[in-house]
mmCIF file of C-alpha atoms (C1' of nucleotides) in Angstrom:
data_model
loop_
_atom_site.group_PDB
_atom_site.id
_atom_site.type_symbol
_atom_site.label_atom_id
_atom_site.label_comp_id
_atom_site.label_asym_id
_atom_site.label_seq_id
_atom_site.Cartn_x
_atom_site.Cartn_y
_atom_site.Cartn_z
ATOM 1 C CA MET A 11 -12.284 14.401 -14.953
ATOM 2 C CA ALA A 12 -15.338 16.301 -15.534
ATOM 3 C CA GLU A 13 -15.269 18.162 -19.225
ATOM 4 C CA VAL A 14 -13.929 21.350 -19.257
ATOM 5 C CA GLY A 15 -16.646 23.840 -19.697
ATOM 6 C CA GLY A 16 -19.999 23.600 -20.088
ATOM 7 C CA ILE A 17 -22.111 21.934 -17.358
ATOM 8 C CA ALA A 18 -19.442 20.517 -15.964
ATOM 9 C CA GLY A 19 -17.763 24.027 -15.439
ATOM 10 C CA ASP A 20 -21.002 24.799 -13.399
ATOM 11 C CA HIS A 21 -21.290 21.436 -12.078
ATOM 12 C CA LEU A 22 -17.444 22.279 -10.276
ATOM 13 C CA ARG A 23 -18.677 25.776 -9.378
ATOM 14 C CA SER A 24 -21.090 25.358 -7.709
ATOM 15 C CA PHE A 25 -19.343 22.230 -5.546
ATOM 16 C CA ILE A 26 -16.400 25.195 -5.074
ATOM 17 C CA GLU A 27 -19.353 27.701 -3.444
ATOM 18 C CA ARG A 28 -21.160 25.106 -1.405
ATOM 19 C CA ILE A 29 -17.292 24.301 0.116
ATOM 20 C CA GLU A 30 -16.367 27.995 0.341
ATOM 21 C CA ARG A 31 -19.777 28.687 2.207
ATOM 22 C CA LEU A 32 -19.104 26.116 4.719
ATOM 23 C CA GLU A 33 -15.656 27.386 4.818
ATOM 24 C CA GLU A 34 -16.966 30.446 5.909
ATOM 25 C CA GLU A 35 -18.696 29.066 8.334
ATOM 26 C CA LYS A 36 -16.182 27.229 9.813
ATOM 27 C CA ALA A 37 -13.575 29.989 10.316
ATOM 28 C CA ALA A 38 -16.715 31.844 11.860
ATOM 29 C CA LEU A 39 -17.226 29.470 14.786
ATOM 30 C CA ALA A 40 -13.462 29.186 15.022
ATOM 31 C CA ALA A 41 -13.244 33.343 15.749
ATOM 32 C CA ASP A 42 -15.709 32.565 17.943
ATOM 33 C CA ILE A 43 -13.734 30.462 19.928
ATOM 34 C CA LYS A 44 -11.252 32.621 19.926
ATOM 35 C CA ASP A 45 -14.006 35.053 21.326
ATOM 36 C CA VAL A 46 -14.356 32.849 24.363
ATOM 37 C CA TYR A 47 -10.487 32.547 24.731
ATOM 38 C CA ALA A 48 -10.304 35.845 24.971
ATOM 39 C CA GLU A 49 -12.916 36.493 27.365
ATOM 40 C CA ALA A 50 -11.987 33.510 29.605
ATOM 41 C CA LYS A 51 -8.099 35.473 29.400
ATOM 42 C CA GLY A 52 -10.032 38.550 30.352
ATOM 43 C CA THR A 53 -11.276 36.951 33.768
ATOM 44 C CA GLY A 54 -8.374 35.729 34.754
ATOM 45 C CA PHE A 55 -7.917 31.806 32.780
ATOM 46 C CA ASP A 56 -5.240 31.111 32.133
ATOM 47 C CA VAL A 57 -5.878 30.392 27.609
ATOM 48 C CA LYS A 58 -2.953 28.398 27.055
ATOM 49 C CA ILE A 59 -3.562 25.706 30.469
ATOM 50 C CA MET A 60 -7.560 25.959 29.027
ATOM 51 C CA ARG A 61 -6.335 25.330 25.533
ATOM 52 C CA GLN A 62 -4.969 21.666 27.047
ATOM 53 C CA LEU A 63 -7.478 21.037 29.415
ATOM 54 C CA VAL A 64 -9.511 21.174 25.817
ATOM 55 C CA ARG A 65 -6.686 18.644 24.270
ATOM 56 C CA LEU A 66 -7.218 16.294 27.200
ATOM 57 C CA ARG A 67 -11.222 16.367 27.819
ATOM 58 C CA LYS A 68 -11.283 15.679 24.357
ATOM 59 C CA MET A 69 -8.535 11.938 24.775
ATOM 60 C CA GLU A 70 -10.741 11.532 27.734
ATOM 61 C CA ASP A 71 -13.783 10.682 25.580
ATOM 62 C CA HIS A 72 -11.655 8.966 22.686
ATOM 63 C CA ASP A 73 -10.165 6.887 26.005
ATOM 64 C CA ARG A 74 -13.679 6.256 26.875
ATOM 65 C CA THR A 75 -13.690 2.948 25.325
ATOM 66 C CA GLU A 76 -9.914 2.403 24.709
ATOM 67 C CA GLN A 77 -9.544 -0.629 27.114
ATOM 68 C CA GLU A 78 -12.369 -2.207 26.186
ATOM 69 C CA GLU A 79 -11.654 -1.693 22.709
ATOM 70 C CA ILE A 80 -8.199 -3.452 22.821
ATOM 71 C CA LEU A 81 -9.358 -6.331 25.181
ATOM 72 C CA ASP A 82 -11.684 -7.129 22.455
ATOM 73 C CA LEU A 83 -9.216 -6.745 19.390
ATOM 74 C CA TYR A 84 -6.978 -8.889 21.789
ATOM 75 C CA LYS A 85 -9.607 -11.626 21.679
ATOM 76 C CA ARG A 86 -9.904 -10.967 17.714
ATOM 77 C CA ALA A 87 -6.635 -11.120 16.992
ATOM 78 C CA LEU A 88 -6.846 -14.907 18.816
ATOM 79 C CA GLY A 89 -9.541 -16.081 17.237
ATOM 80 C CA MET A 90 -11.907 -16.083 20.677
ATOM 81 C CA GLU A 91 -14.482 -13.537 18.923
ATOM 82 C CA MET B 29 -15.064 19.310 39.364
ATOM 83 C CA ALA B 30 -17.978 21.435 40.586
ATOM 84 C CA GLU B 31 -16.341 21.316 44.497
ATOM 85 C CA VAL B 32 -12.794 22.125 43.198
ATOM 86 C CA GLY B 33 -12.775 26.077 43.269
ATOM 87 C CA GLY B 34 -16.224 27.087 44.478
ATOM 88 C CA ILE B 35 -17.435 29.423 41.678
ATOM 89 C CA ALA B 36 -13.892 29.658 39.526
ATOM 90 C CA GLY B 37 -14.525 26.064 38.913
ATOM 91 C CA ASP B 38 -17.882 26.934 37.583
ATOM 92 C CA HIS B 39 -17.261 29.864 36.074
ATOM 93 C CA LEU B 40 -13.914 27.869 34.083
ATOM 94 C CA ARG B 41 -16.469 24.893 33.082
ATOM 95 C CA SER B 42 -18.896 27.117 31.265
ATOM 96 C CA PHE B 43 -16.154 28.183 29.473
ATOM 97 C CA ILE B 44 -15.127 25.220 28.929
ATOM 98 C CA GLU B 45 -18.161 23.578 27.639
ATOM 99 C CA ARG B 46 -19.236 26.848 25.480
ATOM 100 C CA ILE B 47 -15.641 26.113 23.751
ATOM 101 C CA GLU B 48 -16.356 22.529 23.040
ATOM 102 C CA ARG B 49 -19.892 22.751 21.757
ATOM 103 C CA LEU B 50 -18.652 25.380 19.464
ATOM 104 C CA GLU B 51 -15.874 22.656 18.875
ATOM 105 C CA GLU B 52 -18.579 20.075 17.769
ATOM 106 C CA GLU B 53 -20.129 22.282 16.081
ATOM 107 C CA LYS B 54 -16.441 23.243 13.894
ATOM 108 C CA ALA B 55 -15.883 19.517 13.522
ATOM 109 C CA ALA B 56 -19.764 18.750 12.009
ATOM 110 C CA LEU B 57 -18.338 21.723 9.479
ATOM 111 C CA ALA B 58 -15.439 19.740 8.551
ATOM 112 C CA ALA B 59 -17.302 16.260 7.682
ATOM 113 C CA ASP B 60 -19.847 18.489 5.880
ATOM 114 C CA ILE B 61 -17.124 19.912 3.626
ATOM 115 C CA LYS B 62 -15.700 15.801 3.651
ATOM 116 C CA ASP B 63 -18.764 15.303 2.337
ATOM 117 C CA VAL B 64 -18.648 17.585 -0.285
ATOM 118 C CA TYR B 65 -15.463 16.968 -2.110
ATOM 119 C CA ALA B 66 -16.311 13.073 -1.662
ATOM 120 C CA GLU B 67 -19.364 13.862 -3.613
ATOM 121 C CA ALA B 68 -17.444 16.107 -6.366
ATOM 122 C CA LYS B 69 -14.985 12.881 -6.914
ATOM 123 C CA GLY B 70 -18.296 11.123 -7.243
ATOM 124 C CA THR B 71 -19.022 12.953 -10.272
ATOM 125 C CA GLY B 72 -15.458 12.053 -11.660
ATOM 126 C CA PHE B 73 -13.508 15.517 -10.073
ATOM 127 C CA ASP B 74 -10.464 15.965 -8.224
ATOM 128 C CA VAL B 75 -10.437 16.696 -4.734
ATOM 129 C CA LYS B 76 -6.638 17.784 -5.235
ATOM 130 C CA ILE B 77 -7.218 20.202 -7.744
ATOM 131 C CA MET B 78 -10.264 21.366 -6.131
ATOM 132 C CA ARG B 79 -8.389 22.335 -2.615
ATOM 133 C CA GLN B 80 -6.071 23.702 -4.823
ATOM 134 C CA LEU B 81 -8.832 25.903 -6.192
ATOM 135 C CA VAL B 82 -10.466 26.664 -3.107
ATOM 136 C CA ARG B 83 -7.024 27.686 -1.485
ATOM 137 C CA LEU B 84 -6.085 29.796 -4.597
ATOM 138 C CA ARG B 85 -9.419 31.949 -4.188
ATOM 139 C CA LYS B 86 -9.345 32.396 -0.317
ATOM 140 C CA MET B 87 -5.064 33.647 -1.125
ATOM 141 C CA GLU B 88 -6.921 35.974 -3.804
ATOM 142 C CA ASP B 89 -9.390 37.305 -0.838
ATOM 143 C CA HIS B 90 -7.049 37.718 1.744
ATOM 144 C CA ASP B 91 -4.575 40.224 -0.929
ATOM 145 C CA ARG B 92 -7.380 41.888 -1.585
ATOM 146 C CA THR B 93 -8.955 42.406 1.739
ATOM 147 C CA GLU B 94 -4.897 43.252 2.299
ATOM 148 C CA GLN B 95 -4.815 46.160 -0.928
ATOM 149 C CA GLU B 96 -8.392 47.598 0.785
ATOM 150 C CA GLU B 97 -6.731 47.770 4.131
ATOM 151 C CA ILE B 98 -3.583 49.178 2.873
ATOM 152 C CA LEU B 99 -6.076 51.886 0.781
ATOM 153 C CA ASP B 100 -7.664 52.593 4.105
ATOM 154 C CA LEU B 101 -4.848 53.025 5.782
ATOM 155 C CA TYR B 102 -3.711 55.828 3.910
ATOM 156 C CA LYS B 103 -7.398 57.003 3.683
ATOM 157 C CA ARG B 104 -7.067 57.737 7.065
ATOM 158 C CA ALA B 105 -3.412 59.089 6.312
ATOM 159 C CA LEU B 106 -4.846 61.680 4.854
ATOM 160 C CA GLY B 107 -7.623 62.236 6.452
ATOM 161 C CA MET B 108 -9.992 60.711 3.494
ATOM 162 C CA GLU B 109 -12.267 58.688 6.067
ATOM 163 C CA MET C 30 19.320 33.408 3.621
ATOM 164 C CA ALA C 31 23.356 32.287 3.812
ATOM 165 C CA GLU C 32 25.615 33.027 0.589
ATOM 166 C CA VAL C 33 24.773 31.418 -2.322
ATOM 167 C CA GLY C 34 27.900 29.386 -3.502
ATOM 168 C CA GLY C 35 30.897 29.282 -2.230
ATOM 169 C CA ILE C 36 31.251 27.970 1.101
ATOM 170 C CA ALA C 37 26.890 27.872 1.790
ATOM 171 C CA GLY C 38 26.650 25.633 -0.789
ATOM 172 C CA ASP C 39 29.082 23.492 0.570
ATOM 173 C CA HIS C 40 27.476 24.284 4.028
ATOM 174 C CA LEU C 41 23.487 23.862 2.737
ATOM 175 C CA ARG C 42 25.010 20.041 0.715
ATOM 176 C CA SER C 43 26.452 19.144 3.852
ATOM 177 C CA PHE C 44 22.842 19.124 6.286
ATOM 178 C CA ILE C 45 20.600 18.230 2.966
ATOM 179 C CA GLU C 46 23.028 14.955 2.958
ATOM 180 C CA ARG C 47 23.087 14.523 6.489
ATOM 181 C CA ILE C 48 19.055 14.481 6.313
ATOM 182 C CA GLU C 49 18.760 12.222 3.558
ATOM 183 C CA ARG C 50 21.016 10.169 5.453
ATOM 184 C CA LEU C 51 18.892 9.545 8.319
ATOM 185 C CA GLU C 52 15.800 9.385 6.095
ATOM 186 C CA GLU C 53 17.373 6.431 4.729
ATOM 187 C CA GLU C 54 17.950 4.964 7.705
ATOM 188 C CA LYS C 55 13.663 5.876 8.661
ATOM 189 C CA ALA C 56 12.612 4.136 5.445
ATOM 190 C CA ALA C 57 14.735 1.028 5.786
ATOM 191 C CA LEU C 58 12.918 1.112 9.901
ATOM 192 C CA ALA C 59 9.926 1.628 8.393
ATOM 193 C CA ALA C 60 10.686 -1.038 5.873
ATOM 194 C CA ASP C 61 11.230 -3.897 8.407
ATOM 195 C CA ILE C 62 8.277 -3.066 10.831
ATOM 196 C CA LYS C 63 6.438 -3.779 7.311
ATOM 197 C CA ASP C 64 8.019 -7.024 6.682
ATOM 198 C CA VAL C 65 7.375 -8.010 10.455
ATOM 199 C CA TYR C 66 3.465 -7.682 9.808
ATOM 200 C CA ALA C 67 3.933 -9.644 6.617
ATOM 201 C CA GLU C 68 5.903 -12.302 9.037
ATOM 202 C CA ALA C 69 3.200 -12.036 11.689
ATOM 203 C CA LYS C 70 0.218 -12.855 9.330
ATOM 204 C CA GLY C 71 1.835 -15.689 7.966
ATOM 205 C CA THR C 72 1.327 -17.064 11.056
ATOM 206 C CA GLY C 73 -2.343 -16.361 10.558
ATOM 207 C CA PHE C 74 -3.095 -12.949 12.145
ATOM 208 C CA ASP C 75 -5.045 -9.804 11.042
ATOM 209 C CA VAL C 76 -2.774 -7.028 10.002
ATOM 210 C CA LYS C 77 -5.070 -4.820 10.149
ATOM 211 C CA ILE C 78 -6.322 -5.756 14.324
ATOM 212 C CA MET C 79 -2.631 -6.048 14.939
ATOM 213 C CA ARG C 80 -1.934 -2.323 13.623
ATOM 214 C CA GLN C 81 -4.929 -0.608 15.689
ATOM 215 C CA LEU C 82 -3.362 -2.883 18.768
ATOM 216 C CA VAL C 83 -0.562 -0.938 18.306
ATOM 217 C CA ARG C 84 -2.264 2.494 17.901
ATOM 218 C CA LEU C 85 -4.307 1.801 20.821
ATOM 219 C CA ARG C 86 -1.415 0.638 23.171
ATOM 220 C CA LYS C 87 0.957 3.659 22.551
ATOM 221 C CA MET C 88 -2.311 5.558 23.059
ATOM 222 C CA GLU C 89 -2.329 3.875 26.174
ATOM 223 C CA ASP C 90 0.888 5.032 26.938
ATOM 224 C CA HIS C 91 0.241 8.278 26.681
ATOM 225 C CA ASP C 92 -2.780 8.039 29.048
ATOM 226 C CA ARG C 93 -0.134 7.005 31.504
ATOM 227 C CA THR C 94 -0.076 10.602 33.695
ATOM 228 C CA GLU C 95 -3.001 12.038 31.958
ATOM 229 C CA GLN C 96 -5.437 11.870 35.032
ATOM 230 C CA GLU C 97 -2.498 13.065 37.231
ATOM 231 C CA GLU C 98 -1.607 16.098 34.599
ATOM 232 C CA ILE C 99 -5.548 16.478 34.083
ATOM 233 C CA LEU C 100 -5.829 17.257 37.829
ATOM 234 C CA ASP C 101 -2.846 19.386 37.737
ATOM 235 C CA LEU C 102 -4.236 21.127 35.256
ATOM 236 C CA TYR C 103 -7.803 22.009 36.822
ATOM 237 C CA LYS C 104 -5.520 22.738 39.728
ATOM 238 C CA ARG C 105 -2.853 25.000 38.022
ATOM 239 C CA ALA C 106 -5.970 27.089 36.158
ATOM 240 C CA LEU C 107 -7.737 27.500 39.589
ATOM 241 C CA GLY C 108 -5.021 28.926 41.211
ATOM 242 C CA MET C 109 -4.967 25.788 43.761
ATOM 243 C CA GLU C 110 -1.158 25.438 43.088
ATOM 244 C CA MET D 18 -2.283 -11.164 28.788
ATOM 245 C CA ALA D 19 -0.341 -13.521 28.062
ATOM 246 C CA GLU D 20 -2.325 -16.113 29.367
ATOM 247 C CA VAL D 21 -5.316 -14.562 26.892
ATOM 248 C CA GLY D 22 -5.117 -17.756 23.913
ATOM 249 C CA GLY D 23 -1.833 -19.514 25.158
ATOM 250 C CA ILE D 24 1.150 -19.336 22.871
ATOM 251 C CA ALA D 25 -0.797 -17.125 19.895
ATOM 252 C CA GLY D 26 -1.005 -14.817 22.555
ATOM 253 C CA ASP D 27 2.618 -15.225 23.624
ATOM 254 C CA HIS D 28 3.336 -14.694 19.598
ATOM 255 C CA LEU D 29 0.873 -12.009 18.979
ATOM 256 C CA ARG D 30 2.860 -10.395 21.885
ATOM 257 C CA SER D 31 6.067 -10.983 20.568
ATOM 258 C CA PHE D 32 5.270 -9.321 17.087
ATOM 259 C CA ILE D 33 4.179 -6.484 18.818
ATOM 260 C CA GLU D 34 6.792 -6.074 21.121
ATOM 261 C CA ARG D 35 9.108 -6.236 17.555
ATOM 262 C CA ILE D 36 6.916 -3.995 16.564
ATOM 263 C CA GLU D 37 7.133 -1.288 18.486
ATOM 264 C CA ARG D 38 10.487 -1.278 19.571
ATOM 265 C CA LEU D 39 10.908 -0.705 14.850
ATOM 266 C CA GLU D 40 8.947 2.367 15.493
ATOM 267 C CA GLU D 41 11.084 3.651 18.786
ATOM 268 C CA GLU D 42 13.612 3.644 16.803
ATOM 269 C CA LYS D 43 11.796 5.137 14.062
ATOM 270 C CA ALA D 44 11.035 7.986 16.202
ATOM 271 C CA ALA D 45 14.129 8.479 17.121
ATOM 272 C CA LEU D 46 15.461 9.011 13.474
ATOM 273 C CA ALA D 47 12.459 11.375 12.668
ATOM 274 C CA ALA D 48 13.864 13.439 15.816
ATOM 275 C CA ASP D 49 17.543 13.511 14.713
ATOM 276 C CA ILE D 50 16.135 14.897 11.519
ATOM 277 C CA LYS D 51 13.857 17.755 13.114
ATOM 278 C CA ASP D 52 17.298 18.475 14.832
ATOM 279 C CA VAL D 53 19.656 18.883 11.658
ATOM 280 C CA TYR D 54 16.729 20.894 10.860
ATOM 281 C CA ALA D 55 16.356 23.429 13.582
ATOM 282 C CA GLU D 56 20.539 23.638 13.236
ATOM 283 C CA ALA D 57 20.375 24.520 9.559
ATOM 284 C CA LYS D 58 17.607 27.154 10.874
ATOM 285 C CA GLY D 59 20.196 28.084 12.727
ATOM 286 C CA THR D 60 22.519 28.819 10.276
ATOM 287 C CA GLY D 61 20.370 31.191 8.493
ATOM 288 C CA PHE D 62 18.988 28.290 6.502
ATOM 289 C CA ASP D 63 15.413 28.956 5.181
ATOM 290 C CA VAL D 64 13.599 25.588 6.514
ATOM 291 C CA LYS D 65 10.976 25.026 3.860
ATOM 292 C CA ILE D 66 13.256 25.576 0.928
ATOM 293 C CA MET D 67 15.197 22.632 1.922
ATOM 294 C CA ARG D 68 12.551 20.355 2.821
ATOM 295 C CA GLN D 69 11.262 21.123 -0.731
ATOM 296 C CA LEU D 70 15.150 20.614 -1.896
ATOM 297 C CA VAL D 71 14.697 17.020 -0.102
ATOM 298 C CA ARG D 72 11.485 16.435 -1.935
ATOM 299 C CA LEU D 73 12.523 17.066 -5.008
ATOM 300 C CA ARG D 74 16.431 15.354 -4.991
ATOM 301 C CA LYS D 75 13.800 12.189 -3.839
ATOM 302 C CA MET D 76 12.074 12.380 -6.502
ATOM 303 C CA GLU D 77 14.215 12.504 -8.392
ATOM 304 C CA ASP D 78 15.415 9.141 -7.640
ATOM 305 C CA HIS D 79 12.344 7.736 -7.709
ATOM 306 C CA ASP D 80 12.145 9.046 -11.052
ATOM 307 C CA ARG D 81 15.614 7.471 -12.406
ATOM 308 C CA THR D 82 14.972 4.023 -10.256
ATOM 309 C CA GLU D 83 11.732 3.992 -12.201
ATOM 310 C CA GLN D 84 13.884 4.947 -15.652
ATOM 311 C CA GLU D 85 15.765 1.928 -15.023
ATOM 312 C CA GLU D 86 13.079 -0.249 -14.196
ATOM 313 C CA ILE D 87 11.445 1.105 -17.473
ATOM 314 C CA LEU D 88 15.013 -0.184 -19.283
ATOM 315 C CA ASP D 89 15.475 -3.166 -17.822
ATOM 316 C CA LEU D 90 11.987 -4.314 -18.952
ATOM 317 C CA TYR D 91 12.645 -3.583 -22.203
ATOM 318 C CA LYS D 92 15.979 -5.481 -21.726
ATOM 319 C CA ARG D 93 14.375 -8.498 -20.845
ATOM 320 C CA ALA D 94 11.298 -8.256 -23.401
ATOM 321 C CA LEU D 95 14.055 -8.341 -25.420
ATOM 322 C CA GLY D 96 16.069 -11.338 -24.344
ATOM 323 C CA MET D 97 19.326 -8.932 -23.470
ATOM 324 C CA GLU D 98 19.459 -9.240 -19.655
ATOM 325 C "C1'" DC E 24 9.670 36.990 15.743
ATOM 326 C "C1'" DT E 25 10.125 32.916 17.757
ATOM 327 C "C1'" DG E 26 8.621 28.299 19.530
ATOM 328 C "C1'" DC E 27 4.654 25.455 19.727
ATOM 329 C "C1'" DC E 28 0.532 23.493 18.583
ATOM 330 C "C1'" DA E 29 -3.588 22.586 15.821
ATOM 331 C "C1'" DT E 30 -5.314 21.898 11.251
ATOM 332 C "C1'" DT E 31 -4.286 20.482 6.931
ATOM 333 C "C1'" DT E 32 -2.470 18.506 3.187
ATOM 334 C "C1'" DT E 33 0.136 14.556 1.211
ATOM 335 C "C1'" DA E 34 1.684 9.619 1.322
ATOM 336 C "C1'" DC E 35 0.860 4.780 3.026
ATOM 337 C "C1'" DC E 36 -1.226 0.396 2.573
ATOM 338 C "C1'" DG E 37 -3.901 -2.657 3.141
ATOM 339 C "C1'" DG E 38 -8.284 -4.813 0.651
ATOM 340 C "C1'" DC E 39 -11.164 -6.169 -3.195
ATOM 341 C "C1'" DG F 18 -4.899 -1.275 -10.065
ATOM 342 C "C1'" DC F 19 -7.754 1.482 -7.196
ATOM 343 C "C1'" DC F 20 -9.790 2.616 -3.529
ATOM 344 C "C1'" DG F 21 -10.474 3.778 1.217
ATOM 345 C "C1'" DG F 22 -8.877 4.827 5.557
ATOM 346 C "C1'" DT F 23 -4.632 5.789 8.503
ATOM 347 C "C1'" DA F 24 -0.765 7.159 9.893
ATOM 348 C "C1'" DA F 25 2.830 11.410 8.889
ATOM 349 C "C1'" DA F 26 4.626 15.908 7.037
ATOM 350 C "C1'" DA F 27 4.017 20.731 6.865
ATOM 351 C "C1'" DT F 28 1.765 24.187 6.531
ATOM 352 C "C1'" DG F 29 -0.684 28.110 9.067
ATOM 353 C "C1'" DG F 30 -1.625 30.633 13.571
ATOM 354 C "C1'" DC F 31 -1.943 32.094 17.541
ATOM 355 C "C1'" DA F 32 0.187 33.027 22.492
ATOM 356 C "C1'" DG F 33 4.124 35.075 24.190
#
DNA sequence: CTGCCATTTTACCGGC
DNA sequence: GCCGGTAAAATGGCAG
């Protein structure tokens, strides 16, 4: 661990503050997201279902290349590459 | 999918896309935070300890806010606002 | 929280021991899995690729009904159910 | 998939299936553990505290084992085994 | 207030 | 023996 006190302390403080700044922005975005859900709910949509939709669409993105990956993996696993 | 449900479908899609856009930004910030921790680690700092520090400072902020809220509550109760 | 000492203590101990027993079995299975990977490695297979395969196949299982789920969700979300 | 790579493919499949079988059993045990925690919670115990207890007891076991290993090491160093 | 879900933290495992 | 990345556990937050 770097020295306690002096320049190392300033350095640590700098890192911590950068992180805290980023986390504030992240929290702000989380709040924005919450607001959008609330707005959608006010329009009559079901928040729980919307969350499921978002989750499933994210999974779909991950799956887009999954089949190819599996084939590639089998090939590599079997030394066919 | 836009044809399913007509207007409502478009509306839903709009909400979902807004959320997904915000979540992308949130993920980008999470990656930035990760990078800062990695950089700090490369400078010799202990990431686990740093995380504890950040959490502790956040809790203190939270508690401080809570105190202020209670104070406000009392002020309003006393007609001091 | 239940009383400290007396019957509650015995009860707690009983729960803890049941959990520890189950965790031992789980750890034993984890060791078995490790052994299989080691054996496969000894036969010339790449452990990292095998782990990826297992992970992707698990995802495939999860995806098996995903498309239907998504359609159902959209229908419900749009009040078409 | 059995046709890909012939014998090697079958061999790989065999390993993968053994692993998947073991992982299913492991998941079942994890579910059992979850159930015990839930049951304990229903009896009035604090699950979070219980988890800490289990972790602590495991650490103590680990440390005890470590001490015994060190003792063994010394014994061997002294030709006492 | 309770259960579920997302996030975050911790622990593990293989590789170098 | 550490490091990086990946899976598991645990905590926190949110909707109902």
